[in-house]
CSV table of C-alpha atoms in Angstrom, one decimal:
chain,number,residue,atom,x,y,z
A,1325,MET,CA,14.3,26.9,-12.1
A,1326,ASP,CA,17.2,28.0,-14.3
A,1327,LEU,CA,20.0,30.4,-13.1
A,1328,ALA,CA,18.4,33.6,-14.4
A,1329,HIS,CA,15.2,32.7,-12.5
A,1330,LYS,CA,17.1,32.1,-9.3
A,1331,LEU,CA,19.0,35.3,-9.6
A,1332,LEU,CA,15.8,37.2,-10.2
A,1333,PHE,CA,14.0,35.5,-7.2
A,1334,ALA,CA,17.1,36.5,-4.9
A,1335,ALA,CA,17.1,40.0,-6.1
A,1336,LEU,CA,13.4,40.4,-5.5
A,1337,LEU,CA,13.8,39.0,-1.9
A,1338,ILE,CA,16.6,41.5,-1.2
A,1339,PHE,CA,14.6,44.4,-2.7
A,1340,ALA,CA,11.6,43.3,-0.7
A,1341,ALA,CA,13.6,43.3,2.5
A,1342,THR,CA,15.0,46.7,1.8
A,1343,ILE,CA,11.6,48.2,0.9
A,1344,ASP,CA,9.2,46.5,3.3
A,1345,GLY,CA,11.4,45.0,6.0
A,1346,THR,CA,10.8,41.6,7.5
A,1347,GLN,CA,10.0,40.7,11.1
A,1348,ALA,CA,12.6,38.3,12.6
A,1349,ALA,CA,10.8,35.0,13.2
A,1350,ALA,CA,11.2,31.2,13.0
A,1351,MET,CA,8.6,28.8,11.6
A,1352,VAL,CA,8.5,25.1,12.2
A,1353,SER,CA,6.1,22.9,10.0
A,1354,GLY,CA,5.5,19.2,9.6
A,1355,ALA,CA,2.8,16.5,9.3
A,1356,VAL,CA,1.5,13.6,11.5
A,1357,PHE,CA,0.5,10.3,10.0
A,1358,CYS,CA,-1.3,7.1,11.2
A,1359,ASP,CA,1.2,4.3,11.1
A,1360,GLN,CA,-1.5,1.6,10.6
A,1361,CYS,CA,1.0,-1.2,10.3
A,1362,LYS,CA,3.0,-0.2,13.4
A,1363,ASP,CA,6.2,-0.6,11.4
A,1364,GLY,CA,7.7,2.6,12.4
A,1365,GLN,CA,7.9,4.2,8.9
A,1366,ARG,CA,5.8,5.9,6.3
A,1367,SER,CA,4.1,3.4,3.9
A,1368,LEU,CA,1.2,3.4,1.5
A,1369,PHE,CA,-1.1,2.2,4.2
A,1370,ASP,CA,-0.5,5.5,6.2
A,1371,TYR,CA,-2.7,8.5,6.1
A,1372,PRO,CA,-2.5,12.1,7.7
A,1373,LEU,CA,-4.1,12.6,11.0
A,1374,SER,CA,-6.1,15.8,12.0
A,1375,GLY,CA,-6.6,17.1,15.4
A,1376,MET,CA,-3.3,15.6,16.8
A,1377,LYS,CA,-1.3,17.6,19.3
A,1378,VAL,CA,2.3,18.2,18.5
A,1379,THR,CA,4.8,19.6,21.0
A,1380,VAL,CA,8.1,21.2,20.0
A,1381,THR,CA,10.6,21.0,23.0
A,1382,CYS,CA,13.9,22.7,23.2
A,1383,ALA,CA,16.6,21.8,25.7
A,1384,ASP,CA,20.1,23.3,26.7
A,1385,GLY,CA,23.3,21.5,26.9
A,1386,THR,CA,22.4,19.9,30.3
A,1387,GLY,CA,19.1,18.6,29.1
A,1388,GLN,CA,17.0,21.1,30.8
A,1389,VAL,CA,13.9,22.2,28.9
A,1390,THR,CA,14.2,25.9,28.0
A,1391,MET,CA,11.2,26.3,25.6
A,1392,SER,CA,8.1,24.3,24.7
A,1393,ARG,CA,5.3,25.0,22.2
A,1394,GLU,CA,2.1,23.0,21.3
A,1395,GLU,CA,0.0,23.1,18.1
A,1396,THR,CA,-2.8,21.0,16.6
A,1397,THR,CA,-2.7,19.5,13.2
A,1398,ASN,CA,-5.2,20.8,10.6
A,1399,VAL,CA,-7.5,18.6,8.3
A,1400,PHE,CA,-4.4,17.7,6.1
A,1401,GLY,CA,-2.4,16.4,9.1
A,1402,ASN,CA,-0.1,19.5,9.0
A,1403,TYR,CA,1.0,21.8,11.7
A,1404,VAL,CA,2.7,25.2,11.6
A,1405,MET,CA,4.4,27.0,14.7
A,1406,ARG,CA,5.7,30.4,14.7
A,1407,PHE,CA,8.4,31.6,17.1
A,1408,ASP,CA,9.0,35.4,17.3
A,1409,GLY,CA,12.5,36.7,17.2
A,1410,THR,CA,15.5,34.4,16.5
A,1411,PRO,CA,15.5,31.7,19.0
A,1412,ASP,CA,18.0,28.9,18.8
A,1413,LEU,CA,16.1,25.7,17.7
A,1414,SER,CA,19.1,23.7,16.8
A,1415,ASN,CA,18.5,21.4,19.9
A,1416,CYS,CA,14.8,21.1,19.5
A,1417,ASN,CA,12.6,18.0,18.9
A,1418,ALA,CA,9.0,17.6,17.8
A,1419,GLN,CA,6.7,14.8,19.0
A,1420,VAL,CA,3.2,13.8,19.1
A,1421,SER,CA,1.9,14.6,22.5
A,1422,GLY,CA,-1.9,13.9,22.3
A,1423,SER,CA,-4.6,12.7,20.2
A,1424,GLY,CA,-7.8,14.5,19.1
A,1425,GLU,CA,-11.1,13.9,17.5
A,1426,GLY,CA,-9.4,13.2,14.0
A,1427,SER,CA,-7.2,10.4,15.4
A,1428,ASN,CA,-10.0,7.8,15.5
A,1429,ASP,CA,-8.3,4.6,16.7
A,1430,CYS,CA,-4.7,5.7,15.8
A,1431,GLY,CA,-3.8,7.6,18.9
A,1432,ALA,CA,-2.8,4.7,21.1
A,1433,THR,CA,1.0,5.2,20.9
A,1434,ALA,CA,3.0,8.2,19.8
A,1435,GLY,CA,6.0,7.5,17.5
A,1436,PRO,CA,9.5,8.7,18.2
A,1437,ALA,CA,10.6,12.3,18.5
A,1438,GLN,CA,12.0,14.0,15.3
A,1439,LYS,CA,14.8,16.6,15.3
A,1440,LEU,CA,14.2,20.0,13.8
A,1441,ARG,CA,16.1,20.7,10.5
A,1442,LEU,CA,17.0,24.2,9.3
A,1443,MET,CA,15.9,24.5,5.7
A,1444,PHE,CA,16.1,28.3,5.1
A,1445,ARG,CA,17.6,31.4,6.6
A,1446,MET,CA,17.5,34.9,5.3
A,1447,PHE,CA,16.8,38.4,6.6
A,1448,GLY,CA,16.1,37.3,10.1
A,1449,MET,CA,13.5,34.5,8.8
A,1450,GLU,CA,14.3,30.9,9.5
A,1451,ILE,CA,12.3,27.9,8.2
A,1452,TYR,CA,12.5,24.5,10.0
A,1453,GLY,CA,11.2,21.3,8.6
A,1454,VAL,CA,10.5,18.1,10.7
A,1455,ASP,CA,10.4,14.5,9.3
A,1456,SER,CA,7.0,12.9,9.4
A,1457,LEU,CA,5.7,12.2,12.9
A,1458,LEU,CA,3.9,8.9,13.5
A,1459,SER,CA,1.0,7.8,15.8
A,1460,GLU,CA,0.1,4.2,16.1
A,1461,PRO,CA,-3.0,2.1,16.8
A,1462,SER,CA,-3.0,-0.4,19.6
A,1463,GLN,CA,-2.8,-3.3,17.0
A,1464,PRO,CA,-1.8,-3.4,13.3
A,1465,MET,CA,-4.6,-3.3,10.8
A,1466,SER,CA,-5.7,-6.7,9.4
A,1467,PHE,CA,-4.6,-5.8,5.9
A,1468,CYS,CA,-1.0,-5.1,6.9
A,1469,PRO,CA,1.7,-7.5,5.8
A,1470,ARG,CA,2.5,-10.1,8.6
A,1471,SER,CA,6.2,-9.8,8.5
A,1472,SER,CA,8.7,-7.8,6.5
A,1473,ASN,CA,11.0,-10.9,6.7
A,1474,PRO,CA,8.9,-14.0,6.1
A,1475,VAL,CA,10.3,-17.4,6.7
A,1476,PRO,CA,11.2,-19.0,3.4
A,1477,ALA,CA,9.1,-22.1,2.4
A,1478,PRO,CA,11.0,-25.3,2.9
A,1479,ILE,CA,12.3,-27.0,-0.3
A,1480,ILE,CA,10.7,-30.4,-0.9
A,1481,THR,CA,12.6,-32.8,-3.0
A,1482,PRO,CA,10.4,-34.7,-5.3
A,1483,THR,CA,10.4,-38.6,-4.8
A,1484,ARG,CA,9.0,-39.2,-8.2
A,1485,PRO,CA,9.4,-37.7,-11.7
A,1486,PRO,CA,7.4,-34.5,-12.1
A,1487,PRO,CA,4.3,-34.6,-14.3
A,1488,PRO,CA,4.7,-33.6,-18.0
A,1489,THR,CA,4.3,-29.9,-18.7
A,1490,PHE,CA,2.0,-28.3,-21.1
A,1491,ARG,CA,2.5,-25.2,-23.1
A,1492,LEU,CA,-0.5,-23.0,-23.1
A,1493,PRO,CA,-1.3,-20.9,-26.1
A,1494,PRO,CA,-0.5,-17.2,-25.8
A,1495,LEU,CA,-3.3,-15.0,-24.3
A,1496,PRO,CA,-4.7,-12.3,-26.6
A,1497,PRO,CA,-3.5,-8.7,-25.9
A,1498,LEU,CA,-5.5,-6.8,-23.2
A,1499,PRO,CA,-7.4,-3.8,-24.5
A,1500,PRO,CA,-5.9,-0.4,-23.6
A,1501,MET,CA,-6.8,0.8,-20.1
A,1502,PRO,CA,-8.7,3.9,-19.6
A,1503,PRO,CA,-6.8,6.9,-18.0
A,1504,LEU,CA,-6.5,6.8,-14.2
A,1505,PRO,CA,-8.7,9.3,-12.4
A,1506,PHE,CA,-6.9,12.6,-11.7
A,1507,SER,CA,-4.1,11.6,-13.9
A,1508,GLU,CA,-4.8,14.2,-16.7
A,1509,ALA,CA,-3.1,17.5,-16.3
A,1510,SER,CA,-5.5,20.3,-15.7
A,1511,ALA,CA,-5.3,23.8,-14.3
A,1512,CYS,CA,-8.3,25.9,-13.6
A,1513,SER,CA,-8.5,29.6,-12.5
A,1514,HIS,CA,-10.6,30.8,-9.6
A,1515,GLN,CA,-13.4,31.8,-11.9
A,1516,TYR,CA,-14.0,28.1,-12.8
A,1517,TRP,CA,-14.1,27.0,-9.2
A,1518,THR,CA,-17.0,29.5,-8.5
A,1519,MET,CA,-19.3,28.3,-11.3
A,1520,PRO,CA,-22.2,26.1,-10.1
A,1521,GLU,CA,-21.8,23.8,-13.1
A,1522,TYR,CA,-18.4,22.6,-11.6
A,1523,LYS,CA,-19.6,22.3,-8.0
A,1524,CYS,CA,-19.1,18.5,-8.1
A,1525,TYR,CA,-15.3,18.8,-8.3
A,1526,TRP,CA,-15.1,20.2,-4.7
A,1527,ARG,CA,-14.4,16.4,-3.9
A,1528,VAL,CA,-12.1,16.9,-0.7
A,1529,LEU,CA,-12.9,20.4,0.3
A,1530,ASN,CA,-16.2,21.8,1.4
A,1531,PRO,CA,-16.9,25.4,0.2
A,1532,GLU,CA,-18.1,26.3,3.7
A,1533,THR,CA,-15.0,25.1,5.4
A,1534,LYS,CA,-13.2,27.8,7.3
A,1535,VAL,CA,-9.9,29.3,5.9
A,1536,SER,CA,-8.4,29.2,9.4
A,1537,LEU,CA,-9.0,25.5,9.6
A,1538,ILE,CA,-7.2,24.7,6.3
A,1539,PHE,CA,-4.3,27.3,6.3
A,1540,GLY,CA,-3.8,27.4,10.1
A,1541,PRO,CA,-3.3,30.2,12.7
A,1542,LEU,CA,-1.4,32.7,10.6
A,1543,ALA,CA,-4.3,32.7,8.2
A,1544,ALA,CA,-6.8,33.1,11.0
A,1545,ARG,CA,-4.8,36.1,12.2
A,1546,ARG,CA,-4.8,37.7,8.8
A,1547,TYR,CA,-8.2,36.9,7.5
A,1548,GLY,CA,-10.3,36.2,10.6
A,1549,SER,CA,-11.8,32.9,11.9
A,1550,ASP,CA,-15.1,33.2,10.0
A,1551,MET,CA,-14.0,33.5,6.3
A,1552,THR,CA,-14.9,30.4,4.3
A,1553,LEU,CA,-13.1,28.8,1.3
A,1554,TRP,CA,-15.9,30.0,-1.0
A,1555,GLU,CA,-15.6,33.6,0.2
A,1556,SER,CA,-11.8,33.4,-0.3
A,1557,LEU,CA,-12.3,32.9,-4.0
A,1558,GLN,CA,-14.0,36.4,-4.2
A,1559,GLY,CA,-10.9,38.3,-2.9
A,1560,ARG,CA,-9.3,41.0,-5.1
A,1561,GLY,CA,-7.8,44.5,-5.0
A,1562,ASP,CA,-5.4,43.6,-2.2
A,1563,PRO,CA,-2.2,41.5,-2.1
A,1564,TYR,CA,-3.1,39.4,0.8
A,1565,LYS,CA,-6.7,38.8,-0.6
A,1566,THR,CA,-5.1,37.9,-4.0
A,1567,LEU,CA,-2.7,35.5,-2.3
A,1568,LEU,CA,-5.6,33.7,-0.4
A,1569,ARG,CA,-7.7,33.5,-3.5
A,1570,GLU,CA,-4.9,31.9,-5.5
A,1571,ALA,CA,-3.9,29.7,-2.8
A,1572,THR,CA,-7.4,28.3,-2.4
A,1573,THR,CA,-7.6,27.8,-6.3
A,1574,ALA,CA,-4.2,26.0,-6.2
A,1575,LEU,CA,-5.4,23.7,-3.3
A,1576,LEU,CA,-8.5,22.7,-5.3
A,1577,ASN,CA,-6.4,22.1,-8.5
A,1578,SER,CA,-3.9,20.0,-6.4
A,1579,TYR,CA,-6.8,17.6,-5.4
A,1580,ASN,CA,-8.2,17.6,-9.0
A,1581,THR,CA,-5.0,16.3,-10.8
A,1582,LEU,CA,-1.9,14.5,-9.8
A,1583,GLN,CA,0.1,16.7,-12.3
A,1584,PHE,CA,-0.5,20.0,-10.7
A,1585,PRO,CA,2.9,21.7,-9.9
A,1586,TYR,CA,2.0,22.0,-6.1
A,1587,ASN,CA,0.6,19.3,-3.8
A,1588,SER,CA,-1.8,20.2,-0.9
A,1589,ILE,CA,1.0,20.3,1.7
A,1590,GLY,CA,3.0,22.5,-0.6
A,1591,VAL,CA,0.3,25.0,-1.1
A,1592,VAL,CA,-0.5,25.4,2.7
A,1593,THR,CA,3.3,25.6,3.5
A,1594,ARG,CA,4.1,28.2,0.9
A,1595,THR,CA,1.0,30.3,1.9
A,1596,ASN,CA,2.3,30.4,5.5
A,1597,TRP,CA,5.8,31.3,4.5
A,1598,ALA,CA,4.4,34.3,2.5
A,1599,LEU,CA,2.2,35.4,5.4
A,1600,MET,CA,5.3,35.5,7.6
A,1601,GLY,CA,7.1,37.9,5.3
A,1602,SER,CA,6.6,41.2,3.5
A,1603,THR,CA,4.0,42.4,1.3
A,1604,ARG,CA,6.2,42.0,-1.7
A,1605,GLY,CA,6.8,38.4,-0.8
A,1606,VAL,CA,3.0,37.9,-0.6
A,1607,LEU,CA,2.8,39.2,-4.1
A,1608,ILE,CA,5.6,36.9,-5.4
A,1609,THR,CA,3.9,33.8,-3.9
A,1610,ALA,CA,0.5,34.9,-5.3
A,1611,LEU,CA,1.9,35.4,-8.8
A,1612,ARG,CA,3.5,32.0,-8.6
A,1613,PHE,CA,0.1,30.4,-7.7
A,1614,ILE,CA,-1.6,32.5,-10.6
A,1615,ARG,CA,0.9,31.1,-13.0
A,1616,ALA,CA,0.3,27.6,-11.9
A,1617,ASN,CA,-3.5,27.9,-11.9
A,1618,SER,CA,-3.4,29.3,-15.4
A,1619,GLY,CA,-1.4,26.2,-16.6
A,1620,SER,CA,1.6,28.3,-17.4
A,1621,GLY,CA,0.5,28.6,-20.9
A,1622,ARG,CA,0.8,24.8,-21.6
A,1623,VAL,CA,-2.1,23.2,-19.7
A,1624,THR,CA,-5.9,24.0,-20.0
A,1625,CYS,CA,-8.8,23.5,-17.5
A,1626,LYS,CA,-10.3,20.0,-18.0
A,1627,LEU,CA,-13.5,20.4,-15.8
A,1628,THR,CA,-16.6,19.3,-17.5
A,1629,THR,CA,-20.2,20.1,-16.6
A,1630,CYS,CA,-21.4,18.1,-13.6
A,1631,LYS,CA,-24.3,15.7,-14.1
A,1632,SER,CA,-27.5,16.9,-12.5
């Protein structure tokens, strides 16, 4: 984002706060992953855990607990907690406190607690981030590396001259590899995602999944607990309905291509940030999703008709 865009965004935030006002609040967000190899860190083998209980605990200078809040991760392993007012969260930690139905065999041991980090503060709003929380199985998976520091093989000194070497002819060049799935840039508006001929591209999400399950308690409070993702794509004529429609579209696009500007966690997080603020902030976030879903004038929709 260049300087002009940053100044414009700052001006819009100040104007939004002046016109609509924002309610003082603090929001904490993060994710829980299954540490399949029990190595205490994120790796390619780890995956997000749904249904995990996360507790944020705050203590004073003497170590006495002054505040505690618990939330459950959604299907993407994300959790979002809202604290009304302007509480001091500088001495708070988040930790996995229980497992749920989504944890499978990965809820045997909770990883270490992580300290809350202040990421944003403006107009009485505070956004805190938390490094990834881990939950471990009772034993590492069989496919995990045995050791990160393997013992080097002993060096054997040959007792006789080595056999003669043979130079093999060079191999012919390999044919060009086809493009990887989801690697091609694509951006599709909400109209495409409601067409029956593209229904097969709902790979990860189910049209009947509840909005509250995907976007969390703030969305449930605004849109109710019964609205489905399919119904959210029909929203129009209202800033909050427009935000949800474009957020759902962006979520679908993020799962359809690796080159979409927002990943799934980013879509959910930005939607919750908007729901915490003013109506003008909701419009700004919705317009950014609309721009991304339209390809910003450079990328087109690459969906093709599903095979019957």
